[in-house]
PDB file with SEQRES, HELIX, SHEET and CRYST1 records, atoms N, CA, C and O in Angstrom:
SEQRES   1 A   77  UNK UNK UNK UNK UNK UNK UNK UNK UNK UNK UNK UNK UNK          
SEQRES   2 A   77  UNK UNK UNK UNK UNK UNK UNK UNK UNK UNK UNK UNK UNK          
SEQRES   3 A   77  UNK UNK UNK UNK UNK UNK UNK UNK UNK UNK UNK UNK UNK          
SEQRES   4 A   77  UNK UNK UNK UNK UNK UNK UNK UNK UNK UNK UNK UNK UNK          
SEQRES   5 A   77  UNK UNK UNK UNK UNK UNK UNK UNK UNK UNK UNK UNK UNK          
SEQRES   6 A   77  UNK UNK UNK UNK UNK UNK UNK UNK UNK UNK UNK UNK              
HELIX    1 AA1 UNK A   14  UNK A   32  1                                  19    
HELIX    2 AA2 UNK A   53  UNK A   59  1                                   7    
HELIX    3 AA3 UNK A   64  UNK A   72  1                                   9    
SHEET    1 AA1 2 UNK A   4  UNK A   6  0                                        
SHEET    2 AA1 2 UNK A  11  UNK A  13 -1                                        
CRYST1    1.000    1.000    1.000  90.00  90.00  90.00 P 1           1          
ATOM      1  N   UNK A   1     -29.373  13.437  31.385  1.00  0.00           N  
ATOM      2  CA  UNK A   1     -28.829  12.275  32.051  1.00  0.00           C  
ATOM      3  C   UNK A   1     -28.441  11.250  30.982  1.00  0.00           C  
ATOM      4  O   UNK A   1     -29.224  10.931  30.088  1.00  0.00           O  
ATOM      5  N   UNK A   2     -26.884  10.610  31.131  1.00  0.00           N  
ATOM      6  CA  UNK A   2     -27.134   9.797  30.397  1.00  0.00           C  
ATOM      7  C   UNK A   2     -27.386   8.071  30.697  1.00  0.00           C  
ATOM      8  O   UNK A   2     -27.538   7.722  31.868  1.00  0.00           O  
ATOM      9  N   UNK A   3     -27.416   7.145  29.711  1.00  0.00           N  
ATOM     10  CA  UNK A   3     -27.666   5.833  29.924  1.00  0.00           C  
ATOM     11  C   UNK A   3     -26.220   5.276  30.326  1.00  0.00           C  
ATOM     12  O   UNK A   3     -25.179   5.353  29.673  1.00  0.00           O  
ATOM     13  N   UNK A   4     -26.406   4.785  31.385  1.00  0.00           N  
ATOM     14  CA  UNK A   4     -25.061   3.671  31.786  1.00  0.00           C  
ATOM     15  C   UNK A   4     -25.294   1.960  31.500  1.00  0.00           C  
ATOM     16  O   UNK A   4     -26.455   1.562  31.602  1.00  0.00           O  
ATOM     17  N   UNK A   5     -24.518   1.232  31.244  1.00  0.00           N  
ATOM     18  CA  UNK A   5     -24.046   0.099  31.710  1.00  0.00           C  
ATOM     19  C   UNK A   5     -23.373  -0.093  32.197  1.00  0.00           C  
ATOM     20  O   UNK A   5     -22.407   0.641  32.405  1.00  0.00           O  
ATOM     21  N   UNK A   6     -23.621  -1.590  32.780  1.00  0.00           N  
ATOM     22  CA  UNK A   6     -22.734  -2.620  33.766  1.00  0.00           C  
ATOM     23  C   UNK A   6     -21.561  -3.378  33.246  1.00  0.00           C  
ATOM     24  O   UNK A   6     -21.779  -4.586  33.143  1.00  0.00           O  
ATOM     25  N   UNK A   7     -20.569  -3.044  32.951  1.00  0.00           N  
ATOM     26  CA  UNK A   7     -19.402  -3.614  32.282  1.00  0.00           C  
ATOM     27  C   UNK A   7     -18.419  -4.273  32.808  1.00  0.00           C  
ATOM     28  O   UNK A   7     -17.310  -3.749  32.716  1.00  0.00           O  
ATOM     29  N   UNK A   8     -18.525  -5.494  33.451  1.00  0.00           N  
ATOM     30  CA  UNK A   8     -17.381  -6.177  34.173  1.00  0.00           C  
ATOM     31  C   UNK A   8     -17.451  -5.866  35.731  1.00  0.00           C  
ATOM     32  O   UNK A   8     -16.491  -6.146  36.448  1.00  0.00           O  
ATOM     33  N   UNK A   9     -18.854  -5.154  36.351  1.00  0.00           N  
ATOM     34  CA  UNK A   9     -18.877  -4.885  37.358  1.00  0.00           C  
ATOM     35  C   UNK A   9     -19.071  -3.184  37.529  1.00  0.00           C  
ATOM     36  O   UNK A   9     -19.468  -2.790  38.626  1.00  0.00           O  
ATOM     37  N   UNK A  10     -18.782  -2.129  36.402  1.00  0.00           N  
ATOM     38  CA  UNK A  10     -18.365  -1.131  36.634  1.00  0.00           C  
ATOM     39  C   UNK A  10     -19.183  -0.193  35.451  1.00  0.00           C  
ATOM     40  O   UNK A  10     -19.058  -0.221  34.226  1.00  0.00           O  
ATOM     41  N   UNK A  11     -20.145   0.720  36.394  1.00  0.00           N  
ATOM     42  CA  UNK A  11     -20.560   1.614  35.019  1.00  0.00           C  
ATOM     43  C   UNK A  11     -19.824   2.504  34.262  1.00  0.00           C  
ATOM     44  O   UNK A  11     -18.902   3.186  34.711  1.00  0.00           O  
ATOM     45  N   UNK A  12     -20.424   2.509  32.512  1.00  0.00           N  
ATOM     46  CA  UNK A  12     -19.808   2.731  31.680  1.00  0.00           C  
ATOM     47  C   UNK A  12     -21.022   3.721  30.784  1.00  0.00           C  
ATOM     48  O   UNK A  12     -21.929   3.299  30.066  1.00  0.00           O  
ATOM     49  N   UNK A  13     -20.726   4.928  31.063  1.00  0.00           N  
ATOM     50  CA  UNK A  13     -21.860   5.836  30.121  1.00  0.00           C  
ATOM     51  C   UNK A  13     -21.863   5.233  28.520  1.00  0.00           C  
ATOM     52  O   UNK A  13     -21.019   4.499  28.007  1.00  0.00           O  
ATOM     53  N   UNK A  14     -22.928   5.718  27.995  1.00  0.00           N  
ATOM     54  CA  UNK A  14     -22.994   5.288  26.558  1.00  0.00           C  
ATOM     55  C   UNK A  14     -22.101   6.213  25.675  1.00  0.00           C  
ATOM     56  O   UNK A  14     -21.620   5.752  24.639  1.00  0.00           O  
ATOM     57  N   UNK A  15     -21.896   7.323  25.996  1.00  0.00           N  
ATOM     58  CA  UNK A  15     -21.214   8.105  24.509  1.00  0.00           C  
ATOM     59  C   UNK A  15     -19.653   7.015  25.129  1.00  0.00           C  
ATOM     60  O   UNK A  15     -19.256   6.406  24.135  1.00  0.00           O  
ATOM     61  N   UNK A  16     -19.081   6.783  25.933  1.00  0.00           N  
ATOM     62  CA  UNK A  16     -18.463   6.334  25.816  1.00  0.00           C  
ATOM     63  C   UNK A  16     -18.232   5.195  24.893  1.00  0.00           C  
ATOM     64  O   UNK A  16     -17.286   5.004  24.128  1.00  0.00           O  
ATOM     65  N   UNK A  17     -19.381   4.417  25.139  1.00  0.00           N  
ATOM     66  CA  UNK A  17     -18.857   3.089  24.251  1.00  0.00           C  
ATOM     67  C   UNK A  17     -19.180   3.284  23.186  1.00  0.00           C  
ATOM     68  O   UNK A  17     -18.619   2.668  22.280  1.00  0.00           O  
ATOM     69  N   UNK A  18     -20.325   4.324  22.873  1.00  0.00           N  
ATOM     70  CA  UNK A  18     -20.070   4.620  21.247  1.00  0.00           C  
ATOM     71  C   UNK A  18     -18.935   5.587  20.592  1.00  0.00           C  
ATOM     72  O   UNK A  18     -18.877   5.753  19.373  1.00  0.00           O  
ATOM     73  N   UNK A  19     -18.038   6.211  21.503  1.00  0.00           N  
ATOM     74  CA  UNK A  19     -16.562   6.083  21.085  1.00  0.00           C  
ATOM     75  C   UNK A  19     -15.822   4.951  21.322  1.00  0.00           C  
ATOM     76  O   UNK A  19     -14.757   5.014  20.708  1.00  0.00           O  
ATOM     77  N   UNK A  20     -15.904   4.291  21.739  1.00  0.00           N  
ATOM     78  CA  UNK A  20     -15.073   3.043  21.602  1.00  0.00           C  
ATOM     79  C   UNK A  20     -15.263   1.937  20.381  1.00  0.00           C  
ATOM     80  O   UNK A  20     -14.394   1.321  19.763  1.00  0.00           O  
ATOM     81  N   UNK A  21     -16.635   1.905  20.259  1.00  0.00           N  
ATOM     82  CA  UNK A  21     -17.233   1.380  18.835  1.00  0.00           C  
ATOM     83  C   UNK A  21     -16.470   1.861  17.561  1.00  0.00           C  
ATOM     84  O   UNK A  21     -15.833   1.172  16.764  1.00  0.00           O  
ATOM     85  N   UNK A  22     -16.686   3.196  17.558  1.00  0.00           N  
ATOM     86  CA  UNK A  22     -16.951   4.101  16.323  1.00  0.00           C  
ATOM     87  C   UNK A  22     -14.509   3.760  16.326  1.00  0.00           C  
ATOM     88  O   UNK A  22     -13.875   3.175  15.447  1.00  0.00           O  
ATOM     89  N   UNK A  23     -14.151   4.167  17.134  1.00  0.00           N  
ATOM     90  CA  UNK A  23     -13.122   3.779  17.163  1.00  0.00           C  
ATOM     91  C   UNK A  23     -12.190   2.493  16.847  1.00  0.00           C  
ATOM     92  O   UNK A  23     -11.288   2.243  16.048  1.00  0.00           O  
ATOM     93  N   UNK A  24     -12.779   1.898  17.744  1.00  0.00           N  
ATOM     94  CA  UNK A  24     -13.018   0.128  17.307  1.00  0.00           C  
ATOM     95  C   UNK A  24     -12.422  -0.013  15.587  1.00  0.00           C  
ATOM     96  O   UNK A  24     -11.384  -0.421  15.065  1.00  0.00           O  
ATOM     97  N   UNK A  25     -13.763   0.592  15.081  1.00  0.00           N  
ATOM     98  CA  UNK A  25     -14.324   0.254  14.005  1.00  0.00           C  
ATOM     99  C   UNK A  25     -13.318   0.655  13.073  1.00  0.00           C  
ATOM    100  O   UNK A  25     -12.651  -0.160  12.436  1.00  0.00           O  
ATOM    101  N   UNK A  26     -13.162   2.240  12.955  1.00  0.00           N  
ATOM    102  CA  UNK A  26     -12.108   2.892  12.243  1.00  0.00           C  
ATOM    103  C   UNK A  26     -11.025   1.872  12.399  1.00  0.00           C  
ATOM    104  O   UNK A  26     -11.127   0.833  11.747  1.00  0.00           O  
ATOM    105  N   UNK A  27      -9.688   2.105  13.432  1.00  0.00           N  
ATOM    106  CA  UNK A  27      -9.036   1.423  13.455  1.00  0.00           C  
ATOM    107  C   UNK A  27      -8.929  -0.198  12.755  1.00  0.00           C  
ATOM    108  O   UNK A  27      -8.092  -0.546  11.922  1.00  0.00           O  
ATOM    109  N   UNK A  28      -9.884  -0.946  13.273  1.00  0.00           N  
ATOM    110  CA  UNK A  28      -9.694  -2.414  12.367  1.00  0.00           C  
ATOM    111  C   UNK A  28      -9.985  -2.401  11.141  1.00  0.00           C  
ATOM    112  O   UNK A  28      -9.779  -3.350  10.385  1.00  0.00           O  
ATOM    113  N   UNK A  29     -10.706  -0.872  10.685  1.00  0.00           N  
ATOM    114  CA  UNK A  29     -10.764  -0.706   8.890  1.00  0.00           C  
ATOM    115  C   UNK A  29      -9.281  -0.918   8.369  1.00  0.00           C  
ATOM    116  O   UNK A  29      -8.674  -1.835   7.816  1.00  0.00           O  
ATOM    117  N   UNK A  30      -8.930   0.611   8.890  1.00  0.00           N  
ATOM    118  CA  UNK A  30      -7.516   0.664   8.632  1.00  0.00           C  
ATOM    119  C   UNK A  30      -6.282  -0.689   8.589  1.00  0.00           C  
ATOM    120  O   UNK A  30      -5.589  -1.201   7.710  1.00  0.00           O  
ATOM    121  N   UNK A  31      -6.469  -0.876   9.945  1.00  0.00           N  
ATOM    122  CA  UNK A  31      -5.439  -2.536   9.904  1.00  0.00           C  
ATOM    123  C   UNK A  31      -5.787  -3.597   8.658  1.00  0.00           C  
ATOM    124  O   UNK A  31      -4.803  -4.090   8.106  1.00  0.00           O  
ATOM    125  N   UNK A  32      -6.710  -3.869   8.319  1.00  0.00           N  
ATOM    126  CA  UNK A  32      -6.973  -5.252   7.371  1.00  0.00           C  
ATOM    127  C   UNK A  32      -6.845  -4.641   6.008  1.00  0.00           C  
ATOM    128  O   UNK A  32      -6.662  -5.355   5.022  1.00  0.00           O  
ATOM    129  N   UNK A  33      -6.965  -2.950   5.904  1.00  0.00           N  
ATOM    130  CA  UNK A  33      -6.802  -2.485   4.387  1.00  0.00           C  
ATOM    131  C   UNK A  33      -5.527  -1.871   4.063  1.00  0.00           C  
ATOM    132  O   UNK A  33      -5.159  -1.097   3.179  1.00  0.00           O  
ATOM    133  N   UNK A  34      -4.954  -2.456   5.056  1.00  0.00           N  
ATOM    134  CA  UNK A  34      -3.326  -1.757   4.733  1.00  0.00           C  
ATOM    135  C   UNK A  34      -2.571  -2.623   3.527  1.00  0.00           C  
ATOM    136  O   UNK A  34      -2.802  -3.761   3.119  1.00  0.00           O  
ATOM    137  N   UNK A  35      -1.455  -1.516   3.064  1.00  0.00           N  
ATOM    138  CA  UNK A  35      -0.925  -2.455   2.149  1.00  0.00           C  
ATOM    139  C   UNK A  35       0.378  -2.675   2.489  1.00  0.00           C  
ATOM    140  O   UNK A  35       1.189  -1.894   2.989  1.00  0.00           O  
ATOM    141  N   UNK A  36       0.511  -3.948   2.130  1.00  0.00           N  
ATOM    142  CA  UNK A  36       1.932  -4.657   3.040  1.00  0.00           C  
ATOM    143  C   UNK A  36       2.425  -5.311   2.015  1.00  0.00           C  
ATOM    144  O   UNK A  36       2.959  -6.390   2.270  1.00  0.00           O  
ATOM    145  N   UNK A  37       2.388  -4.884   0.707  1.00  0.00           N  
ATOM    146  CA  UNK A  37       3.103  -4.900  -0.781  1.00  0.00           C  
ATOM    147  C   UNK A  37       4.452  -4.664  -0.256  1.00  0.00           C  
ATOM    148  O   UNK A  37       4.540  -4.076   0.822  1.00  0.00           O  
ATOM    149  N   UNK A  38       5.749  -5.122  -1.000  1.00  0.00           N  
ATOM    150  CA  UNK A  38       6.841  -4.233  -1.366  1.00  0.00           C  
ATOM    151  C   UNK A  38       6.906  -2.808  -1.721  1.00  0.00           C  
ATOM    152  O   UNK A  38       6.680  -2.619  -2.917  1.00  0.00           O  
ATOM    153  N   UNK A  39       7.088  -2.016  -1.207  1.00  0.00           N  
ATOM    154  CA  UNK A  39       7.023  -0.386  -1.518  1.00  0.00           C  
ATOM    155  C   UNK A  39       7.591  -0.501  -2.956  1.00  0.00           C  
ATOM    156  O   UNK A  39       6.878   0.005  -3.823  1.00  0.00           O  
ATOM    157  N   UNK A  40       8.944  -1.175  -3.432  1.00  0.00           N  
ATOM    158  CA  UNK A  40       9.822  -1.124  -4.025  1.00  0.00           C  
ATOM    159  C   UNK A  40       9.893  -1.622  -5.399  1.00  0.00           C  
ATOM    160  O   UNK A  40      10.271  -1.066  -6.431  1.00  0.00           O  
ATOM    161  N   UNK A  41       9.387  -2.943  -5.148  1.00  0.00           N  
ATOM    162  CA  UNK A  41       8.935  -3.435  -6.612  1.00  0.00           C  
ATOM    163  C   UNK A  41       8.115  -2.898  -7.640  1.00  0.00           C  
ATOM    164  O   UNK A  41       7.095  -2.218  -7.519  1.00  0.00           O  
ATOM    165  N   UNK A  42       8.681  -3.283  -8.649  1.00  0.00           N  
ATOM    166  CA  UNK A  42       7.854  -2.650  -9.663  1.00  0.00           C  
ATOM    167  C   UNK A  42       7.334  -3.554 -10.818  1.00  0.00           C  
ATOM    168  O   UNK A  42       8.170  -4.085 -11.548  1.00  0.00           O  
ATOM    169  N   UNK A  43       5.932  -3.773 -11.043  1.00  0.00           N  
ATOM    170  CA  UNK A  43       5.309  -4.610 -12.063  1.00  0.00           C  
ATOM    171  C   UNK A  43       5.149  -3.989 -13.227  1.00  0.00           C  
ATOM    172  O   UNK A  43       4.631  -2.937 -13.599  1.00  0.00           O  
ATOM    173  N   UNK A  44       5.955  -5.262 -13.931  1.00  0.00           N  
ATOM    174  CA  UNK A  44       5.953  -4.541 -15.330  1.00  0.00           C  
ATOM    175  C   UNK A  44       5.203  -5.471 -16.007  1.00  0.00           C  
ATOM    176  O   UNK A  44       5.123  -6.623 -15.581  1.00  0.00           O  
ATOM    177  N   UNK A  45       4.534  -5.047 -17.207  1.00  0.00           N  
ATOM    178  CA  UNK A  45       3.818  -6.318 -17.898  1.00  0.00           C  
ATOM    179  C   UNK A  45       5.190  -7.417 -18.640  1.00  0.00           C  
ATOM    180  O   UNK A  45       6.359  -7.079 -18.823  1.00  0.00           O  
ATOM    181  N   UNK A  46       4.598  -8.671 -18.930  1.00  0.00           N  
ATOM    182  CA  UNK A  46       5.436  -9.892 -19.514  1.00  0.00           C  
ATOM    183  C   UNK A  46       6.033  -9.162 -21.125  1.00  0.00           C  
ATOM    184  O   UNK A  46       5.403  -8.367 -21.822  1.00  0.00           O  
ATOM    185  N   UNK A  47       7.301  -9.684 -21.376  1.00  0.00           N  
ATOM    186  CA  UNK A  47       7.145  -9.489 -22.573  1.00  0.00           C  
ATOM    187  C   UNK A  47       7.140 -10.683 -23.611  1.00  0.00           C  
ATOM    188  O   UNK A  47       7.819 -11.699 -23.456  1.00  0.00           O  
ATOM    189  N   UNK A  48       6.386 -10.476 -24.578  1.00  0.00           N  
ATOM    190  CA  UNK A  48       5.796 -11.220 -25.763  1.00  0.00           C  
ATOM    191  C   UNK A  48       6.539 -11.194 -26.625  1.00  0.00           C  
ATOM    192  O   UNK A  48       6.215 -10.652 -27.682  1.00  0.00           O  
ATOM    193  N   UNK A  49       7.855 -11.807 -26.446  1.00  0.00           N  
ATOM    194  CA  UNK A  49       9.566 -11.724 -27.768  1.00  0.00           C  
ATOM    195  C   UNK A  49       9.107 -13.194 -29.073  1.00  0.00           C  
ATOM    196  O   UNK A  49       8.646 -14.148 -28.447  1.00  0.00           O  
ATOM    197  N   UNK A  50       9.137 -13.325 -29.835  1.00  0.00           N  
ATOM    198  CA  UNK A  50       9.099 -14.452 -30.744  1.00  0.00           C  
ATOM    199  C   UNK A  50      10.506 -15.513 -30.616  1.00  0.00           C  
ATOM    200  O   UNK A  50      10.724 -16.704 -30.838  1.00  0.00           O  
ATOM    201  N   UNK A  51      11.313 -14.309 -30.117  1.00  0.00           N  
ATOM    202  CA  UNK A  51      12.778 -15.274 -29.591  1.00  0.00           C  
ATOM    203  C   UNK A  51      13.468 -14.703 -28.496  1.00  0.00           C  
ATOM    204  O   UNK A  51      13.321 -13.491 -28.338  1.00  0.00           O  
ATOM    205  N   UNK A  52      14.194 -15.327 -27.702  1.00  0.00           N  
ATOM    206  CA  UNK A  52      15.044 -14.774 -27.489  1.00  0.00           C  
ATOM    207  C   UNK A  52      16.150 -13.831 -27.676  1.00  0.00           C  
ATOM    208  O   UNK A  52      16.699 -13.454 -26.641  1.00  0.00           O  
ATOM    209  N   UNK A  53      16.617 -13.343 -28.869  1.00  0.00           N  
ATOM    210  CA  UNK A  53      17.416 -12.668 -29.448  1.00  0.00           C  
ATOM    211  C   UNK A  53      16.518 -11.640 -29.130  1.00  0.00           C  
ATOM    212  O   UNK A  53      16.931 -10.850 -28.280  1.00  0.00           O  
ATOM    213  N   UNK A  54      15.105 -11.390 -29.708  1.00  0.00           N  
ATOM    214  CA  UNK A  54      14.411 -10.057 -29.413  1.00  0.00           C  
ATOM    215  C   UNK A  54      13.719  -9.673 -28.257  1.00  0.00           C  
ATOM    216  O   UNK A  54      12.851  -8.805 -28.340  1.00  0.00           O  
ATOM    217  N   UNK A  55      14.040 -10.307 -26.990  1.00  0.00           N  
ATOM    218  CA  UNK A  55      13.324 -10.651 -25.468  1.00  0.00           C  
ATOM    219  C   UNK A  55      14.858  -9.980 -24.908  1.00  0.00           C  
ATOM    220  O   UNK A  55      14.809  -9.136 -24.014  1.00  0.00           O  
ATOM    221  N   UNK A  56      16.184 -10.393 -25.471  1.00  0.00           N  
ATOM    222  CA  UNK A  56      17.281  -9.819 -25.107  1.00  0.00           C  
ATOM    223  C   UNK A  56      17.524  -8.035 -25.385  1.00  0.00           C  
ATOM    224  O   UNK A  56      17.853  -7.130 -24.619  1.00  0.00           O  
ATOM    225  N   UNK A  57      17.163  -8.068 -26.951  1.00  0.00           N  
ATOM    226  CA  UNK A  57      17.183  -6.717 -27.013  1.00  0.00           C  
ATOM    227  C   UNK A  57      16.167  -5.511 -26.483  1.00  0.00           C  
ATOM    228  O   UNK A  57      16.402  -4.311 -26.344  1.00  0.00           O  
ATOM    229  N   UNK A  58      14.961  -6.264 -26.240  1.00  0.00           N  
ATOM    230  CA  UNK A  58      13.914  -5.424 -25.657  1.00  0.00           C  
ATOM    231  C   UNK A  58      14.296  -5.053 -24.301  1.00  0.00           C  
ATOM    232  O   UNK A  58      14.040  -3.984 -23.746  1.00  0.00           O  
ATOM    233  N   UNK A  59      15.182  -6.426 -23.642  1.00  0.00           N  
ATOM    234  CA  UNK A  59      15.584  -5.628 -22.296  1.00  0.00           C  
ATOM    235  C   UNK A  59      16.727  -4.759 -21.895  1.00  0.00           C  
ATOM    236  O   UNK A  59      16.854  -4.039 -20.905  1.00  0.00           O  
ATOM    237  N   UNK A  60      17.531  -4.994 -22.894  1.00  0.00           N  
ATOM    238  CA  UNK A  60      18.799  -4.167 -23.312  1.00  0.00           C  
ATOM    239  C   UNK A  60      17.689  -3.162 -23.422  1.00  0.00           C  
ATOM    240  O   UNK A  60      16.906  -3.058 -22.478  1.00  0.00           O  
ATOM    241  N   UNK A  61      17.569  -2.511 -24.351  1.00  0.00           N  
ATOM    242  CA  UNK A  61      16.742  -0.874 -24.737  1.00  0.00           C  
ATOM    243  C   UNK A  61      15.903  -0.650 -23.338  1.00  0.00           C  
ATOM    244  O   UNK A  61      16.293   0.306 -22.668  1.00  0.00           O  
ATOM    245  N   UNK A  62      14.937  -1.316 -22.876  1.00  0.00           N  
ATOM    246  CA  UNK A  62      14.693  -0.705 -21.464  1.00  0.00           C  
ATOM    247  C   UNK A  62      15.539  -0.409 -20.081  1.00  0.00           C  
ATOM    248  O   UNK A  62      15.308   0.145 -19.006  1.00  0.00           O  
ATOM    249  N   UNK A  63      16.706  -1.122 -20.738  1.00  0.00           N  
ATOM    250  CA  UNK A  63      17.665  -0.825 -19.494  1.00  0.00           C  
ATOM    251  C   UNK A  63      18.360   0.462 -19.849  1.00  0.00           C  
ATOM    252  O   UNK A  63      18.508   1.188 -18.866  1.00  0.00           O  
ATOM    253  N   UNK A  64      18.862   0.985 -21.061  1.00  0.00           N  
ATOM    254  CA  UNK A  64      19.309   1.746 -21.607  1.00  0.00           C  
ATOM    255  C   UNK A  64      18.134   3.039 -21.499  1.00  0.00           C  
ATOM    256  O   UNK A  64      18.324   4.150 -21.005  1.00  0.00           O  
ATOM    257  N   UNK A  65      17.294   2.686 -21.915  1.00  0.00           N  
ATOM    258  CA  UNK A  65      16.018   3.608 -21.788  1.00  0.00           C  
ATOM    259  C   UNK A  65      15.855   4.404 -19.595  1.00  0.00           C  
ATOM    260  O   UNK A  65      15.631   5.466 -19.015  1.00  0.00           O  
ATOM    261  N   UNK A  66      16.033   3.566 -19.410  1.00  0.00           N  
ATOM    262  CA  UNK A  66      16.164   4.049 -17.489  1.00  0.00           C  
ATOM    263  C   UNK A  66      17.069   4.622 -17.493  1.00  0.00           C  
ATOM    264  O   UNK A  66      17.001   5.851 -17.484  1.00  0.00           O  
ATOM    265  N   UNK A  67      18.036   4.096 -17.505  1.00  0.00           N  
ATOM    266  CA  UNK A  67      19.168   5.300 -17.292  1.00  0.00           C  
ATOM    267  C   UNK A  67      19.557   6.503 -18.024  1.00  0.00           C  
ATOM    268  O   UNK A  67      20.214   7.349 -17.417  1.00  0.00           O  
ATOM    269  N   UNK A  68      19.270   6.674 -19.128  1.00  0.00           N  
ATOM    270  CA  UNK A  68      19.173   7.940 -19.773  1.00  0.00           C  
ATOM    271  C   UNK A  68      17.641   8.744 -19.060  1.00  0.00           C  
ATOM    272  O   UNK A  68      17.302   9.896 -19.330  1.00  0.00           O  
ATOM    273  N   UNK A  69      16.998   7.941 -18.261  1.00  0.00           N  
ATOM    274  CA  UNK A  69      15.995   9.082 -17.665  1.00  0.00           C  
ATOM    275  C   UNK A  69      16.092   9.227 -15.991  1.00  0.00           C  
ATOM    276  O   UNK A  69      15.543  10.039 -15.246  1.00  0.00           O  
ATOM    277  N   UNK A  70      17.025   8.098 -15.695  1.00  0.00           N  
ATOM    278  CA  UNK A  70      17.585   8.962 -14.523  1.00  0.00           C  
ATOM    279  C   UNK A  70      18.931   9.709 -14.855  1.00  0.00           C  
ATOM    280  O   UNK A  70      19.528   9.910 -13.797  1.00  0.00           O  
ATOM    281  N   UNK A  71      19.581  10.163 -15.872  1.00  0.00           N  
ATOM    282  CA  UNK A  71      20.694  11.019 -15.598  1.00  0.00           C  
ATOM    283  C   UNK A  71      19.790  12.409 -16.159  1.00  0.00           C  
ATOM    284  O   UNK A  71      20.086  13.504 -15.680  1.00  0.00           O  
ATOM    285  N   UNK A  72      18.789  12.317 -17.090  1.00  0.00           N  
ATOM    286  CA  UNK A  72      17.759  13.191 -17.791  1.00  0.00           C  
ATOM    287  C   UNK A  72      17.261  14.148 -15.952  1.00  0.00           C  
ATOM    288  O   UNK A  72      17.334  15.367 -15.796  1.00  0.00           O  
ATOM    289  N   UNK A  73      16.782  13.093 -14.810  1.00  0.00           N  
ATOM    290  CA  UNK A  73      16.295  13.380 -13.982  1.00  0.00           C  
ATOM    291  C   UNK A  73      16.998  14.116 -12.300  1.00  0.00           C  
ATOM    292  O   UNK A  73      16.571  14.697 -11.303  1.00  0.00           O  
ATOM    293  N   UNK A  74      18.615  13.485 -12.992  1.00  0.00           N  
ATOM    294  CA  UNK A  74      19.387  14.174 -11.737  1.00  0.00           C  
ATOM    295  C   UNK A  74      19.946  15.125 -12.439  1.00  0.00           C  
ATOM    296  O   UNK A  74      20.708  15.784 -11.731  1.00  0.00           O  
ATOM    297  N   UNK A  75      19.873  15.677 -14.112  1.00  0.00           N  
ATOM    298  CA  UNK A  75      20.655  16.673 -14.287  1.00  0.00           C  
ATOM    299  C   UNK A  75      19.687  18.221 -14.257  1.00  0.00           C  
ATOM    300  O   UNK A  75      19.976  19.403 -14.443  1.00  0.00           O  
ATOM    301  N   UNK A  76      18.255  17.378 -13.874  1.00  0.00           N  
ATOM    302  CA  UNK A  76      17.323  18.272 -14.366  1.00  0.00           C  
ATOM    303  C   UNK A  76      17.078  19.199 -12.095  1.00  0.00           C  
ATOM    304  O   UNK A  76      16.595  20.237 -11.643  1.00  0.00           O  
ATOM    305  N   UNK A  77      17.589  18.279 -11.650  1.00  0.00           N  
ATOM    306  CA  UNK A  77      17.328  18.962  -9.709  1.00  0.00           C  
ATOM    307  C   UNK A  77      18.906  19.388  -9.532  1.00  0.00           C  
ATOM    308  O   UNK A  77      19.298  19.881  -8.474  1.00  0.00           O  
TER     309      UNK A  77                                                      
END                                                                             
């Protein structure tokens, strides 16, 4: 036999509400640990140039540097 309660007027066996708990529970884990980041962005660390002239060329060469590894990456599929 199992244990009931009185819930708003209306009995409610217990494995029930300890699926509803255990459910409960899961679920609002999930919701508050989601990540709702930009999928897209990408963090790169700062760069540390002494000037501008070399803050320019560092990003020149990483821009140059990407695209030789996406044509590296569409010639390779």
């Amino acid at each position: 036999m199992v244990a009931t309660f009185n819930i708003f007027g209306r009995p409610v066996q217990s494995h029930i509400l300890s699926m509803a708990t255990l459910g409960t529970t899961f679920l609002a884990g999930m919701y508050f640990t989601r990540d709702t980041g930009d999928k897209n962005a990408v963090k790169t660390p700062p760069i540390k140039a002494s000037s501008t002239e070399e803050e320019e060329f560092i990003k020149q060469f990483l821009a140059q540097a990407e695209a030789e590894e996406k044509k590296t990456k569409a010639a390779a599929h």
